[in-house]
C-alpha cells in the first residue's frame, strides 16, 4: 500500500535505522541524510518517512507531505549556508532514478552547469 514501509526498500531501511546514514535533519515526516556518493560539497537526500515510489506518486498521494519534503530542502540549504543550490527529483529510470523511494537531492557548494546531463 502507498506510504507503507517496503521490506526491500533501502531508504525505508534508513528510516527504520536498519541501515546507517549520516542524518542531518529529521522531522516527524521526513529524514535528510548525506548521499553516500556525493556529487557536490553538499549532497543531501531529503525523503518522506512514508514510502512513495517517486515524486509523481508522492504529489498524487499526499500534497502536504510533498510540501514537507520541499520545506526540508530549504532547511538543509540554510543549514549548509548555501546561497544557490539545486534540488533534483530524478523520476523514473530514464531520468537516472535508481532508488524507488522518492528523494530530493539537494546539491550545492560548487558551480552548476545548465542544461544538466
Ligand atoms: P537516484 O539515482 O535514485 O536519483 O539517487 C539515489 C541516490 O542514493 C544516489 O545519489 C546514491 O549515491 C544514493 N545512495 C544509494 N545507496 C545509498 C546508501 O546506502 N546510503 C546513502 N546515504 N545514499 C545512498
Ligand atoms: Zn521506501
Coordinates of C-alpha atoms and ligand atoms in Angstrom, one line a residue:
X1 CA 0.0 0.0 0.0
X2 CA 1.2 3.5 -0.7
X3 CA 3.0 5.0 2.2
X4 CA 3.6 1.7 4.0
X5 CA 7.3 0.6 4.6
X6 CA 8.6 -1.8 2.0
X7 CA 10.8 -4.7 3.1
X8 CA 13.1 -4.4 0.0
X9 CA 13.5 -0.6 0.1
X10 CA 16.9 0.8 1.0
X11 CA 15.5 4.2 2.2
X12 CA 12.8 2.6 4.3
X13 CA 15.6 0.7 6.0
X14 CA 17.4 4.0 6.6
X15 CA 14.2 5.5 8.1
X16 CA 13.9 2.4 10.3
X17 CA 17.5 2.7 11.4
X18 CA 18.4 -0.7 10.0
X19 CA 21.0 0.8 7.7
X20 CA 23.2 3.6 9.0
X21 CA 23.2 7.0 7.4
X22 CA 24.7 10.4 8.2
X23 CA 21.4 12.1 9.2
X24 CA 21.5 15.9 9.1
X25 CA 17.9 16.7 9.9
X26 CA 14.8 14.8 10.9
X27 CA 11.2 15.9 11.3
X28 CA 8.0 14.0 12.2
X29 CA 7.5 13.2 8.5
X30 CA 10.9 13.5 6.8
X31 CA 14.6 12.5 7.1
X32 CA 17.6 14.3 5.4
X33 CA 20.9 12.4 5.2
X34 CA 24.2 12.8 3.2
X35 CA 24.4 10.9 -0.1
X36 CA 26.9 8.1 0.1
X37 CA 28.4 9.1 -3.2
X38 CA 28.4 12.9 -3.1
X39 CA 28.3 14.8 -6.4
X40 CA 28.9 18.2 -4.7
X41 CA 30.3 19.5 -1.4
X42 CA 26.7 19.5 -0.1
X43 CA 24.8 16.5 -1.4
X44 CA 21.9 15.7 0.9
X45 CA 18.9 13.5 0.2
X46 CA 15.5 14.5 1.7
X47 CA 13.0 11.8 1.9
X48 CA 9.5 11.4 3.4
X49 CA 9.4 8.6 6.0
X50 CA 6.4 7.2 4.2
X51 CA 7.3 5.1 1.2
X52 CA 6.2 6.5 -2.2
X53 CA 7.9 5.4 -5.4
X54 CA 8.8 8.8 -6.9
X55 CA 7.9 12.4 -6.9
X56 CA 4.9 11.9 -9.1
X57 CA 3.4 9.3 -6.8
X58 CA 4.1 11.4 -3.8
X59 CA 2.5 14.5 -5.3
X60 CA -0.6 12.5 -6.2
X61 CA -0.9 10.7 -2.9
X62 CA 0.0 13.4 -0.3
X63 CA 0.3 17.1 -1.2
X64 CA 1.0 18.0 2.5
X65 CA 3.9 15.5 2.7
X66 CA 5.2 16.8 -0.7
X67 CA 5.3 20.3 0.8
X68 CA 7.1 18.9 3.9
X69 CA 9.9 17.5 1.7
X70 CA 10.3 20.7 -0.2
X71 CA 10.4 22.7 3.0
X72 CA 13.2 20.5 4.3
X73 CA 15.3 21.0 1.2
X74 CA 15.2 24.7 2.1
X75 CA 16.2 23.9 5.7
X76 CA 19.1 21.8 4.5
X77 CA 20.3 24.6 2.3
X78 CA 20.1 27.1 5.1
X79 CA 22.0 24.7 7.5
X80 CA 24.8 24.4 5.0
X81 CA 24.7 28.2 4.3
X82 CA 24.1 27.7 0.5
X83 CA 23.1 30.8 -1.3
X84 CA 22.5 28.9 -4.5
X85 CA 21.7 25.2 -4.8
X86 CA 19.9 22.7 -6.9
X87 CA 17.0 20.4 -6.0
X88 CA 16.6 17.4 -8.2
X89 CA 13.9 14.6 -8.2
X90 CA 15.1 12.0 -10.6
X91 CA 11.8 10.5 -11.6
X92 CA 11.9 7.2 -13.5
X93 CA 14.8 5.1 -14.6
X94 CA 15.3 7.1 -17.8
X95 CA 16.0 10.1 -15.7
X96 CA 18.5 8.3 -13.5
X97 CA 16.4 7.2 -10.6
X98 CA 18.0 4.2 -9.0
X99 CA 16.3 4.1 -5.6
X100 CA 12.5 3.9 -5.8
X101 CA 11.6 5.7 -2.6
X102 CA 11.2 9.3 -3.5
X103 CA 14.1 11.6 -2.6
X104 CA 15.0 15.2 -3.3
X105 CA 18.7 15.7 -4.0
X106 CA 20.0 19.0 -2.5
X107 CA 23.2 19.8 -4.3
X108 CA 25.4 22.9 -3.6
X109 CA 28.7 24.3 -2.7
X110 CA 30.1 24.4 -6.2
X111 CA 29.2 26.0 -9.6
X112 CA 26.5 24.2 -11.5
X113 CA 26.1 23.7 -15.3
X114 CA 22.9 24.0 -17.3
X115 CA 21.5 22.1 -19.0
X116 CA 22.1 19.0 -16.8
X117 CA 23.3 15.8 -18.4
Ligands
LIG1 P1 18.8 8.4 -7.7 O1 19.8 7.8 -8.6 O2 17.7 7.3 -7.4 O3 18.2 9.7 -8.0 O4 19.6 8.6 -6.3 C1 19.9 7.6 -5.4 C2 21.0 8.2 -4.5 O5 21.1 7.4 -3.4 C3 22.3 8.2 -5.2 O6 22.9 9.5 -5.3 C4 23.2 7.3 -4.4 O7 24.5 7.7 -4.2 C5 22.5 7.3 -3.0 N1 22.6 6.1 -2.2 C6 22.5 4.8 -2.7 N2 22.6 4.0 -1.6 C7 22.8 4.7 -0.5 C8 23.1 4.4 0.8 O8 23.1 3.2 1.3 N3 23.2 5.5 1.7 C9 23.2 6.8 1.3 N4 23.4 7.7 2.2 N5 23.0 7.1 0.0 C10 22.8 6.1 -0.9
LIG2 ZN1 10.8 3.0 0.9

